[in-house]
Amino acid sequence: MMEIRFQTKQESNKRQQEDFLKLSKVERIYSFLRLMERVNQFPVKNKVNKNKDNFLTVIDRNK
């Protein structure tokens, strides 16, 4: 069942923090790992590397 709440962002953040702190230390770690897994699945715009076919010449003037 889905619950809909009408609250401010501050209230929402506070509730999320309280819910997270109620978890045991191990549950917090697993929760964090699940979050990282979901973030990696989030679609992102591919960055184009404009310099990928270029090369760089470095002149070390200290020698």
GROMACS .gro file of C-alpha atoms in nm:
model
   63
    1MET     CA    1   0.000   0.000   0.000
    2MET     CA    2   0.131   0.344  -0.091
    3GLU     CA    3   0.098   0.631   0.147
    4ILE     CA    4   0.079   0.991   0.027
    5ARG     CA    5   0.196   1.263   0.264
    6PHE     CA    6   0.180   1.637   0.226
    7GLN     CA    7   0.480   1.785   0.403
    8THR     CA    8   0.754   2.036   0.358
    9LYS     CA    9   1.098   1.937   0.236
   10GLN     CA   10   1.236   1.997   0.585
   11GLU     CA   11   0.975   1.768   0.737
   12SER     CA   12   1.045   1.503   0.477
   13ASN     CA   13   1.421   1.520   0.533
   14LYS     CA   14   1.376   1.500   0.909
   15ARG     CA   15   1.152   1.195   0.879
   16GLN     CA   16   1.396   1.022   0.644
   17GLN     CA   17   1.681   1.090   0.884
   18GLU     CA   18   1.483   0.959   1.182
   19ASP     CA   19   1.383   0.645   0.992
   20PHE     CA   20   1.742   0.587   0.889
   21LEU     CA   21   1.872   0.632   1.244
   22LYS     CA   22   1.621   0.375   1.371
   23LEU     CA   23   1.802   0.110   1.166
   24SER     CA   24   2.079  -0.099   1.317
   25LYS     CA   25   2.435  -0.027   1.205
   26VAL     CA   26   2.435  -0.328   0.972
   27GLU     CA   27   2.098  -0.229   0.823
   28ARG     CA   28   2.234   0.122   0.763
   29ILE     CA   29   2.529  -0.017   0.569
   30TYR     CA   30   2.302  -0.238   0.358
   31SER     CA   31   2.067   0.054   0.301
   32PHE     CA   32   2.359   0.267   0.186
   33LEU     CA   33   2.481  -0.007  -0.049
   34ARG     CA   34   2.132  -0.045  -0.199
   35LEU     CA   35   2.121   0.331  -0.253
   36MET     CA   36   2.458   0.322  -0.431
   37GLU     CA   37   2.334   0.041  -0.653
   38ARG     CA   38   2.022   0.238  -0.747
   39VAL     CA   39   2.226   0.553  -0.817
   40ASN     CA   40   2.445   0.356  -1.059
   41GLN     CA   41   2.134   0.250  -1.250
   42PHE     CA   42   2.009   0.606  -1.282
   43PRO     CA   43   2.025   0.722  -1.643
   44VAL     CA   44   2.284   0.988  -1.707
   45LYS     CA   45   2.385   1.185  -2.009
   46ASN     CA   46   2.704   1.049  -2.161
   47LYS     CA   47   2.987   1.297  -2.150
   48VAL     CA   48   3.172   1.349  -2.473
   49ASN     CA   49   3.546   1.366  -2.427
   50LYS     CA   50   3.649   1.635  -2.673
   51ASN     CA   51   4.019   1.567  -2.614
   52LYS     CA   52   4.016   1.191  -2.661
   53ASP     CA   53   4.195   1.203  -2.997
   54ASN     CA   54   4.439   1.473  -2.894
   55PHE     CA   55   4.775   1.433  -2.729
   56LEU     CA   56   4.952   1.653  -2.483
   57THR     CA   57   5.313   1.763  -2.499
   58VAL     CA   58   5.451   1.860  -2.159
   59ILE     CA   59   5.773   2.061  -2.136
   60ASP     CA   60   5.929   2.047  -1.792
   61ARG     CA   61   6.115   2.377  -1.752
   62ASN     CA   62   6.255   2.280  -1.411
   63LYS     CA   63   6.519   2.049  -1.560
   0.00000   0.00000   0.00000
